[in-house]
Amino acid sequence: MPPSRSYSEAPDGLASVLVEAGFETLPIEFTHAERLASLPPIHRDPFDRILVAQAQVEDLVLVTADRTIPRYPVEVLDALQ
């Protein structure tokens, strides 16, 4: 099992680095909430479930180390590899 990682606060300048790299924020839209309501009860974490719904609606790859999320019909990139 890989070592546990804990992040209590973002490093200084992280937001500007992400913006420069082309990352964008993705607000929760009504269509995401609609998809959330139709997801099977695989995962109990509401934050993870909305991420899955957003990835499905927006046709995005979800980068995660979570071992439950890949059970959803969504493209996943393992963050630990």
PDB file of N, CA and C in Angstrom:
ATOM      1  N   MET A   1       0.847  -1.180   0.000  1.00  0.00           N
ATOM      2  CA  MET A   1       0.000   0.000   0.000  1.00  0.00           C
ATOM      3  C   MET A   1       0.889   1.238   0.000  1.00  0.00           C
ATOM      4  N   PRO A   2       0.591   2.213  -0.874  1.00  0.00           N
ATOM      5  CA  PRO A   2       1.399   3.435  -0.921  1.00  0.00           C
ATOM      6  C   PRO A   2       1.246   4.236   0.365  1.00  0.00           C
ATOM      7  N   PRO A   3       2.232   5.061   0.679  1.00  0.00           N
ATOM      8  CA  PRO A   3       2.132   5.879   1.889  1.00  0.00           C
ATOM      9  C   PRO A   3       0.969   6.853   1.793  1.00  0.00           C
ATOM     10  N   SER A   4       0.369   7.127   2.928  1.00  0.00           N
ATOM     11  CA  SER A   4      -0.739   8.073   2.984  1.00  0.00           C
ATOM     12  C   SER A   4      -0.209   9.488   2.787  1.00  0.00           C
ATOM     13  N   ARG A   5      -0.981  10.276   2.082  1.00  0.00           N
ATOM     14  CA  ARG A   5      -0.600  11.676   1.869  1.00  0.00           C
ATOM     15  C   ARG A   5      -1.622  12.565   2.541  1.00  0.00           C
ATOM     16  N   SER A   6      -1.150  13.593   3.205  1.00  0.00           N
ATOM     17  CA  SER A   6      -2.037  14.517   3.886  1.00  0.00           C
ATOM     18  C   SER A   6      -1.661  15.936   3.483  1.00  0.00           C
ATOM     19  N   TYR A   7      -2.660  16.691   3.046  1.00  0.00           N
ATOM     20  CA  TYR A   7      -2.428  18.074   2.638  1.00  0.00           C
ATOM     21  C   TYR A   7      -3.340  18.957   3.473  1.00  0.00           C
ATOM     22  N   SER A   8      -2.765  19.712   4.383  1.00  0.00           N
ATOM     23  CA  SER A   8      -3.583  20.556   5.240  1.00  0.00           C
ATOM     24  C   SER A   8      -3.815  21.934   4.635  1.00  0.00           C
ATOM     25  N   GLU A   9      -2.938  22.357   3.760  1.00  0.00           N
ATOM     26  CA  GLU A   9      -3.121  23.651   3.099  1.00  0.00           C
ATOM     27  C   GLU A   9      -2.380  23.636   1.765  1.00  0.00           C
ATOM     28  N   ALA A  10      -2.859  24.427   0.847  1.00  0.00           N
ATOM     29  CA  ALA A  10      -2.244  24.491  -0.480  1.00  0.00           C
ATOM     30  C   ALA A  10      -0.925  25.255  -0.401  1.00  0.00           C
ATOM     31  N   PRO A  11       0.084  24.786  -1.121  1.00  0.00           N
ATOM     32  CA  PRO A  11       1.348  25.529  -1.166  1.00  0.00           C
ATOM     33  C   PRO A  11       1.133  26.911  -1.780  1.00  0.00           C
ATOM     34  N   ASP A  12       1.946  27.859  -1.348  1.00  0.00           N
ATOM     35  CA  ASP A  12       1.861  29.208  -1.910  1.00  0.00           C
ATOM     36  C   ASP A  12       2.031  29.158  -3.418  1.00  0.00           C
ATOM     37  N   GLY A  13       1.171  29.855  -4.116  1.00  0.00           N
ATOM     38  CA  GLY A  13       1.295  29.951  -5.561  1.00  0.00           C
ATOM     39  C   GLY A  13       0.697  28.794  -6.338  1.00  0.00           C
ATOM     40  N   LEU A  14       0.084  27.822  -5.667  1.00  0.00           N
ATOM     41  CA  LEU A  14      -0.472  26.669  -6.377  1.00  0.00           C
ATOM     42  C   LEU A  14      -1.544  27.094  -7.380  1.00  0.00           C
ATOM     43  N   ALA A  15      -2.423  27.990  -6.984  1.00  0.00           N
ATOM     44  CA  ALA A  15      -3.500  28.417  -7.877  1.00  0.00           C
ATOM     45  C   ALA A  15      -2.945  29.027  -9.156  1.00  0.00           C
ATOM     46  N   SER A  16      -1.939  29.872  -9.049  1.00  0.00           N
ATOM     47  CA  SER A  16      -1.388  30.502 -10.254  1.00  0.00           C
ATOM     48  C   SER A  16      -0.679  29.480 -11.138  1.00  0.00           C
ATOM     49  N   VAL A  17      -0.024  28.495 -10.542  1.00  0.00           N
ATOM     50  CA  VAL A  17       0.630  27.442 -11.325  1.00  0.00           C
ATOM     51  C   VAL A  17      -0.412  26.637 -12.095  1.00  0.00           C
ATOM     52  N   LEU A  18      -1.518  26.315 -11.442  1.00  0.00           N
ATOM     53  CA  LEU A  18      -2.573  25.545 -12.107  1.00  0.00           C
ATOM     54  C   LEU A  18      -3.207  26.332 -13.249  1.00  0.00           C
ATOM     55  N   VAL A  19      -3.446  27.613 -13.042  1.00  0.00           N
ATOM     56  CA  VAL A  19      -4.012  28.456 -14.101  1.00  0.00           C
ATOM     57  C   VAL A  19      -3.051  28.539 -15.279  1.00  0.00           C
ATOM     58  N   GLU A  20      -1.772  28.734 -15.003  1.00  0.00           N
ATOM     59  CA  GLU A  20      -0.768  28.800 -16.074  1.00  0.00           C
ATOM     60  C   GLU A  20      -0.679  27.486 -16.845  1.00  0.00           C
ATOM     61  N   ALA A  21      -0.962  26.373 -16.180  1.00  0.00           N
ATOM     62  CA  ALA A  21      -0.907  25.061 -16.827  1.00  0.00           C
ATOM     63  C   ALA A  21      -2.187  24.749 -17.599  1.00  0.00           C
ATOM     64  N   GLY A  22      -3.157  25.656 -17.539  1.00  0.00           N
ATOM     65  CA  GLY A  22      -4.380  25.467 -18.306  1.00  0.00           C
ATOM     66  C   GLY A  22      -5.542  24.867 -17.539  1.00  0.00           C
ATOM     67  N   PHE A  23      -5.379  24.674 -16.228  1.00  0.00           N
ATOM     68  CA  PHE A  23      -6.486  24.151 -15.432  1.00  0.00           C
ATOM     69  C   PHE A  23      -7.536  25.234 -15.241  1.00  0.00           C
ATOM     70  N   GLU A  24      -8.792  24.816 -15.158  1.00  0.00           N
ATOM     71  CA  GLU A  24      -9.901  25.737 -14.933  1.00  0.00           C
ATOM     72  C   GLU A  24     -10.779  25.195 -13.816  1.00  0.00           C
ATOM     73  N   THR A  25     -11.486  26.092 -13.139  1.00  0.00           N
ATOM     74  CA  THR A  25     -12.465  25.639 -12.154  1.00  0.00           C
ATOM     75  C   THR A  25     -13.703  25.147 -12.895  1.00  0.00           C
ATOM     76  N   LEU A  26     -14.421  24.241 -12.271  1.00  0.00           N
ATOM     77  CA  LEU A  26     -15.639  23.705 -12.873  1.00  0.00           C
ATOM     78  C   LEU A  26     -16.767  23.839 -11.855  1.00  0.00           C
ATOM     79  N   PRO A  27     -17.588  24.869 -12.004  1.00  0.00           N
ATOM     80  CA  PRO A  27     -18.687  25.055 -11.060  1.00  0.00           C
ATOM     81  C   PRO A  27     -19.706  23.920 -11.187  1.00  0.00           C
ATOM     82  N   ILE A  28     -20.415  23.661 -10.113  1.00  0.00           N
ATOM     83  CA  ILE A  28     -21.468  22.652 -10.139  1.00  0.00           C
ATOM     84  C   ILE A  28     -22.685  23.255 -10.824  1.00  0.00           C
ATOM     85  N   GLU A  29     -23.107  22.618 -11.900  1.00  0.00           N
ATOM     86  CA  GLU A  29     -24.256  23.075 -12.685  1.00  0.00           C
ATOM     87  C   GLU A  29     -25.458  22.172 -12.408  1.00  0.00           C
ATOM     88  N   PHE A  30     -26.630  22.615 -12.830  1.00  0.00           N
ATOM     89  CA  PHE A  30     -27.850  21.835 -12.639  1.00  0.00           C
ATOM     90  C   PHE A  30     -27.743  20.470 -13.311  1.00  0.00           C
ATOM     91  N   THR A  31     -27.114  20.418 -14.490  1.00  0.00           N
ATOM     92  CA  THR A  31     -26.970  19.140 -15.194  1.00  0.00           C
ATOM     93  C   THR A  31     -26.123  18.151 -14.394  1.00  0.00           C
ATOM     94  N   HIS A  32     -25.170  18.660 -13.633  1.00  0.00           N
ATOM     95  CA  HIS A  32     -24.359  17.791 -12.779  1.00  0.00           C
ATOM     96  C   HIS A  32     -25.221  17.212 -11.654  1.00  0.00           C
ATOM     97  N   ALA A  33     -26.057  18.052 -11.067  1.00  0.00           N
ATOM     98  CA  ALA A  33     -26.948  17.590  -9.994  1.00  0.00           C
ATOM     99  C   ALA A  33     -27.946  16.565 -10.521  1.00  0.00           C
ATOM    100  N   GLU A  34     -28.436  16.777 -11.733  1.00  0.00           N
ATOM    101  CA  GLU A  34     -29.346  15.798 -12.335  1.00  0.00           C
ATOM    102  C   GLU A  34     -28.661  14.447 -12.495  1.00  0.00           C
ATOM    103  N   ARG A  35     -27.435  14.454 -13.000  1.00  0.00           N
ATOM    104  CA  ARG A  35     -26.694  13.208 -13.179  1.00  0.00           C
ATOM    105  C   ARG A  35     -26.407  12.562 -11.827  1.00  0.00           C
ATOM    106  N   LEU A  36     -26.079  13.380 -10.846  1.00  0.00           N
ATOM    107  CA  LEU A  36     -25.812  12.875  -9.497  1.00  0.00           C
ATOM    108  C   LEU A  36     -26.990  12.056  -8.980  1.00  0.00           C
ATOM    109  N   ALA A  37     -28.187  12.545  -9.222  1.00  0.00           N
ATOM    110  CA  ALA A  37     -29.389  11.859  -8.740  1.00  0.00           C
ATOM    111  C   ALA A  37     -29.569  10.485  -9.377  1.00  0.00           C
ATOM    112  N   SER A  38     -28.989  10.282 -10.556  1.00  0.00           N
ATOM    113  CA  SER A  38     -29.167   9.001 -11.243  1.00  0.00           C
ATOM    114  C   SER A  38     -27.998   8.034 -11.041  1.00  0.00           C
ATOM    115  N   LEU A  39     -26.968   8.449 -10.305  1.00  0.00           N
ATOM    116  CA  LEU A  39     -25.828   7.558 -10.077  1.00  0.00           C
ATOM    117  C   LEU A  39     -26.225   6.404  -9.160  1.00  0.00           C
ATOM    118  N   PRO A  40     -25.688   5.215  -9.424  1.00  0.00           N
ATOM    119  CA  PRO A  40     -25.954   4.099  -8.514  1.00  0.00           C
ATOM    120  C   PRO A  40     -25.281   4.348  -7.162  1.00  0.00           C
ATOM    121  N   PRO A  41     -25.790   3.738  -6.103  1.00  0.00           N
ATOM    122  CA  PRO A  41     -25.254   3.986  -4.756  1.00  0.00           C
ATOM    123  C   PRO A  41     -23.965   3.206  -4.477  1.00  0.00           C
ATOM    124  N   ILE A  42     -22.963   3.419  -5.304  1.00  0.00           N
ATOM    125  CA  ILE A  42     -21.683   2.728  -5.153  1.00  0.00           C
ATOM    126  C   ILE A  42     -20.843   3.381  -4.062  1.00  0.00           C
ATOM    127  N   HIS A  43     -20.875   4.680  -4.008  1.00  0.00           N
ATOM    128  CA  HIS A  43     -19.988   5.465  -3.150  1.00  0.00           C
ATOM    129  C   HIS A  43     -20.837   6.331  -2.233  1.00  0.00           C
ATOM    130  N   ARG A  44     -20.466   6.435  -0.972  1.00  0.00           N
ATOM    131  CA  ARG A  44     -21.260   7.226  -0.029  1.00  0.00           C
ATOM    132  C   ARG A  44     -20.747   8.651   0.139  1.00  0.00           C
ATOM    133  N   ASP A  45     -19.585   8.958  -0.401  1.00  0.00           N
ATOM    134  CA  ASP A  45     -18.998  10.286  -0.244  1.00  0.00           C
ATOM    135  C   ASP A  45     -19.654  11.249  -1.234  1.00  0.00           C
ATOM    136  N   PRO A  46     -20.404  12.253  -0.754  1.00  0.00           N
ATOM    137  CA  PRO A  46     -21.117  13.149  -1.667  1.00  0.00           C
ATOM    138  C   PRO A  46     -20.185  13.963  -2.562  1.00  0.00           C
ATOM    139  N   PHE A  47     -19.015  14.332  -2.059  1.00  0.00           N
ATOM    140  CA  PHE A  47     -18.077  15.105  -2.882  1.00  0.00           C
ATOM    141  C   PHE A  47     -17.563  14.254  -4.032  1.00  0.00           C
ATOM    142  N   ASP A  48     -17.202  13.014  -3.749  1.00  0.00           N
ATOM    143  CA  ASP A  48     -16.738  12.127  -4.813  1.00  0.00           C
ATOM    144  C   ASP A  48     -17.841  11.855  -5.828  1.00  0.00           C
ATOM    145  N   ARG A  49     -19.060  11.722  -5.362  1.00  0.00           N
ATOM    146  CA  ARG A  49     -20.187  11.461  -6.276  1.00  0.00           C
ATOM    147  C   ARG A  49     -20.416  12.645  -7.223  1.00  0.00           C
ATOM    148  N   ILE A  50     -20.275  13.881  -6.733  1.00  0.00           N
ATOM    149  CA  ILE A  50     -20.455  15.028  -7.625  1.00  0.00           C
ATOM    150  C   ILE A  50     -19.304  15.106  -8.616  1.00  0.00           C
ATOM    151  N   LEU A  51     -18.097  14.720  -8.207  1.00  0.00           N
ATOM    152  CA  LEU A  51     -16.976  14.675  -9.153  1.00  0.00           C
ATOM    153  C   LEU A  51     -17.250  13.674 -10.270  1.00  0.00           C
ATOM    154  N   VAL A  52     -17.797  12.512  -9.922  1.00  0.00           N
ATOM    155  CA  VAL A  52     -18.149  11.505 -10.929  1.00  0.00           C
ATOM    156  C   VAL A  52     -19.204  12.068 -11.874  1.00  0.00           C
ATOM    157  N   ALA A  53     -20.229  12.697 -11.320  1.00  0.00           N
ATOM    158  CA  ALA A  53     -21.293  13.270 -12.145  1.00  0.00           C
ATOM    159  C   ALA A  53     -20.738  14.335 -13.091  1.00  0.00           C
ATOM    160  N   GLN A  54     -19.876  15.202 -12.592  1.00  0.00           N
ATOM    161  CA  GLN A  54     -19.276  16.229 -13.445  1.00  0.00           C
ATOM    162  C   GLN A  54     -18.438  15.602 -14.553  1.00  0.00           C
ATOM    163  N   ALA A  55     -17.641  14.605 -14.217  1.00  0.00           N
ATOM    164  CA  ALA A  55     -16.801  13.953 -15.220  1.00  0.00           C
ATOM    165  C   ALA A  55     -17.658  13.303 -16.301  1.00  0.00           C
ATOM    166  N   GLN A  56     -18.772  12.702 -15.909  1.00  0.00           N
ATOM    167  CA  GLN A  56     -19.655  12.077 -16.892  1.00  0.00           C
ATOM    168  C   GLN A  56     -20.293  13.122 -17.803  1.00  0.00           C
ATOM    169  N   VAL A  57     -20.867  14.155 -17.221  1.00  0.00           N
ATOM    170  CA  VAL A  57     -21.567  15.182 -18.006  1.00  0.00           C
ATOM    171  C   VAL A  57     -20.609  15.929 -18.926  1.00  0.00           C
ATOM    172  N   GLU A  58     -19.433  16.262 -18.421  1.00  0.00           N
ATOM    173  CA  GLU A  58     -18.479  17.068 -19.184  1.00  0.00           C
ATOM    174  C   GLU A  58     -17.518  16.222 -20.020  1.00  0.00           C
ATOM    175  N   ASP A  59     -17.652  14.897 -19.955  1.00  0.00           N
ATOM    176  CA  ASP A  59     -16.785  13.965 -20.684  1.00  0.00           C
ATOM    177  C   ASP A  59     -15.315  14.219 -20.342  1.00  0.00           C
ATOM    178  N   LEU A  60     -15.025  14.196 -19.036  1.00  0.00           N
ATOM    179  CA  LEU A  60     -13.682  14.456 -18.525  1.00  0.00           C
ATOM    180  C   LEU A  60     -13.077  13.192 -17.931  1.00  0.00           C
ATOM    181  N   VAL A  61     -11.763  13.158 -17.857  1.00  0.00           N
ATOM    182  CA  VAL A  61     -11.052  12.091 -17.156  1.00  0.00           C
ATOM    183  C   VAL A  61     -10.924  12.514 -15.696  1.00  0.00           C
ATOM    184  N   LEU A  62     -11.289  11.629 -14.796  1.00  0.00           N
ATOM    185  CA  LEU A  62     -11.231  11.917 -13.369  1.00  0.00           C
ATOM    186  C   LEU A  62      -9.927  11.359 -12.806  1.00  0.00           C
ATOM    187  N   VAL A  63      -9.079  12.232 -12.274  1.00  0.00           N
ATOM    188  CA  VAL A  63      -7.808  11.823 -11.679  1.00  0.00           C
ATOM    189  C   VAL A  63      -8.046  11.628 -10.186  1.00  0.00           C
ATOM    190  N   THR A  64      -7.833  10.396  -9.709  1.00  0.00           N
ATOM    191  CA  THR A  64      -8.112  10.090  -8.313  1.00  0.00           C
ATOM    192  C   THR A  64      -7.299   8.893  -7.839  1.00  0.00           C
ATOM    193  N   ALA A  65      -7.100   8.834  -6.542  1.00  0.00           N
ATOM    194  CA  ALA A  65      -6.485   7.665  -5.919  1.00  0.00           C
ATOM    195  C   ALA A  65      -7.551   6.795  -5.256  1.00  0.00           C
ATOM    196  N   ASP A  66      -8.788   7.249  -5.310  1.00  0.00           N
ATOM    197  CA  ASP A  66      -9.901   6.519  -4.702  1.00  0.00           C
ATOM    198  C   ASP A  66     -10.100   5.181  -5.410  1.00  0.00           C
ATOM    199  N   ARG A  67     -10.291   4.139  -4.658  1.00  0.00           N
ATOM    200  CA  ARG A  67     -10.431   2.793  -5.234  1.00  0.00           C
ATOM    201  C   ARG A  67     -11.883   2.429  -5.542  1.00  0.00           C
ATOM    202  N   THR A  68     -12.839   3.243  -5.110  1.00  0.00           N
ATOM    203  CA  THR A  68     -14.247   2.965  -5.375  1.00  0.00           C
ATOM    204  C   THR A  68     -14.725   3.644  -6.649  1.00  0.00           C
ATOM    205  N   ILE A  69     -14.230   4.820  -6.948  1.00  0.00           N
ATOM    206  CA  ILE A  69     -14.692   5.599  -8.098  1.00  0.00           C
ATOM    207  C   ILE A  69     -14.593   4.843  -9.422  1.00  0.00           C
ATOM    208  N   PRO A  70     -13.551   4.039  -9.669  1.00  0.00           N
ATOM    209  CA  PRO A  70     -13.498   3.322 -10.951  1.00  0.00           C
ATOM    210  C   PRO A  70     -14.650   2.339 -11.184  1.00  0.00           C
ATOM    211  N   ARG A  71     -15.442   2.058 -10.176  1.00  0.00           N
ATOM    212  CA  ARG A  71     -16.608   1.190 -10.358  1.00  0.00           C
ATOM    213  C   ARG A  71     -17.741   1.908 -11.083  1.00  0.00           C
ATOM    214  N   TYR A  72     -17.661   3.226 -11.182  1.00  0.00           N
ATOM    215  CA  TYR A  72     -18.644   4.001 -11.951  1.00  0.00           C
ATOM    216  C   TYR A  72     -18.259   3.993 -13.425  1.00  0.00           C
ATOM    217  N   PRO A  73     -19.230   4.212 -14.309  1.00  0.00           N
ATOM    218  CA  PRO A  73     -18.896   4.332 -15.729  1.00  0.00           C
ATOM    219  C   PRO A  73     -18.308   5.713 -16.032  1.00  0.00           C
ATOM    220  N   VAL A  74     -17.035   5.878 -15.715  1.00  0.00           N
ATOM    221  CA  VAL A  74     -16.333   7.139 -15.930  1.00  0.00           C
ATOM    222  C   VAL A  74     -14.865   6.806 -16.184  1.00  0.00           C
ATOM    223  N   GLU A  75     -14.224   7.581 -17.052  1.00  0.00           N
ATOM    224  CA  GLU A  75     -12.806   7.348 -17.320  1.00  0.00           C
ATOM    225  C   GLU A  75     -11.986   7.875 -16.148  1.00  0.00           C
ATOM    226  N   VAL A  76     -11.089   7.026 -15.626  1.00  0.00           N
ATOM    227  CA  VAL A  76     -10.308   7.363 -14.438  1.00  0.00           C
ATOM    228  C   VAL A  76      -8.823   7.212 -14.733  1.00  0.00           C
ATOM    229  N   LEU A  77      -8.051   8.158 -14.229  1.00  0.00           N
ATOM    230  CA  LEU A  77      -6.595   8.088 -14.260  1.00  0.00           C
ATOM    231  C   LEU A  77      -6.136   7.934 -12.814  1.00  0.00           C
ATOM    232  N   ASP A  78      -5.396   6.870 -12.527  1.00  0.00           N
ATOM    233  CA  ASP A  78      -4.936   6.596 -11.168  1.00  0.00           C
ATOM    234  C   ASP A  78      -3.881   7.625 -10.761  1.00  0.00           C
ATOM    235  N   ALA A  79      -4.178   8.399  -9.737  1.00  0.00           N
ATOM    236  CA  ALA A  79      -3.278   9.461  -9.281  1.00  0.00           C
ATOM    237  C   ALA A  79      -2.016   8.925  -8.626  1.00  0.00           C
ATOM    238  N   LEU A  80      -1.997   7.654  -8.280  1.00  0.00           N
ATOM    239  CA  LEU A  80      -0.837   7.086  -7.593  1.00  0.00           C
ATOM    240  C   LEU A  80       0.130   6.394  -8.538  1.00  0.00           C
ATOM    241  N   GLN A  81      -0.162   6.401  -9.805  1.00  0.00           N
ATOM    242  CA  GLN A  81       0.750   5.742 -10.759  1.00  0.00           C
ATOM    243  C   GLN A  81       1.515   6.738 -11.574  1.00  0.00           C
TER     244      GLN A  81
END
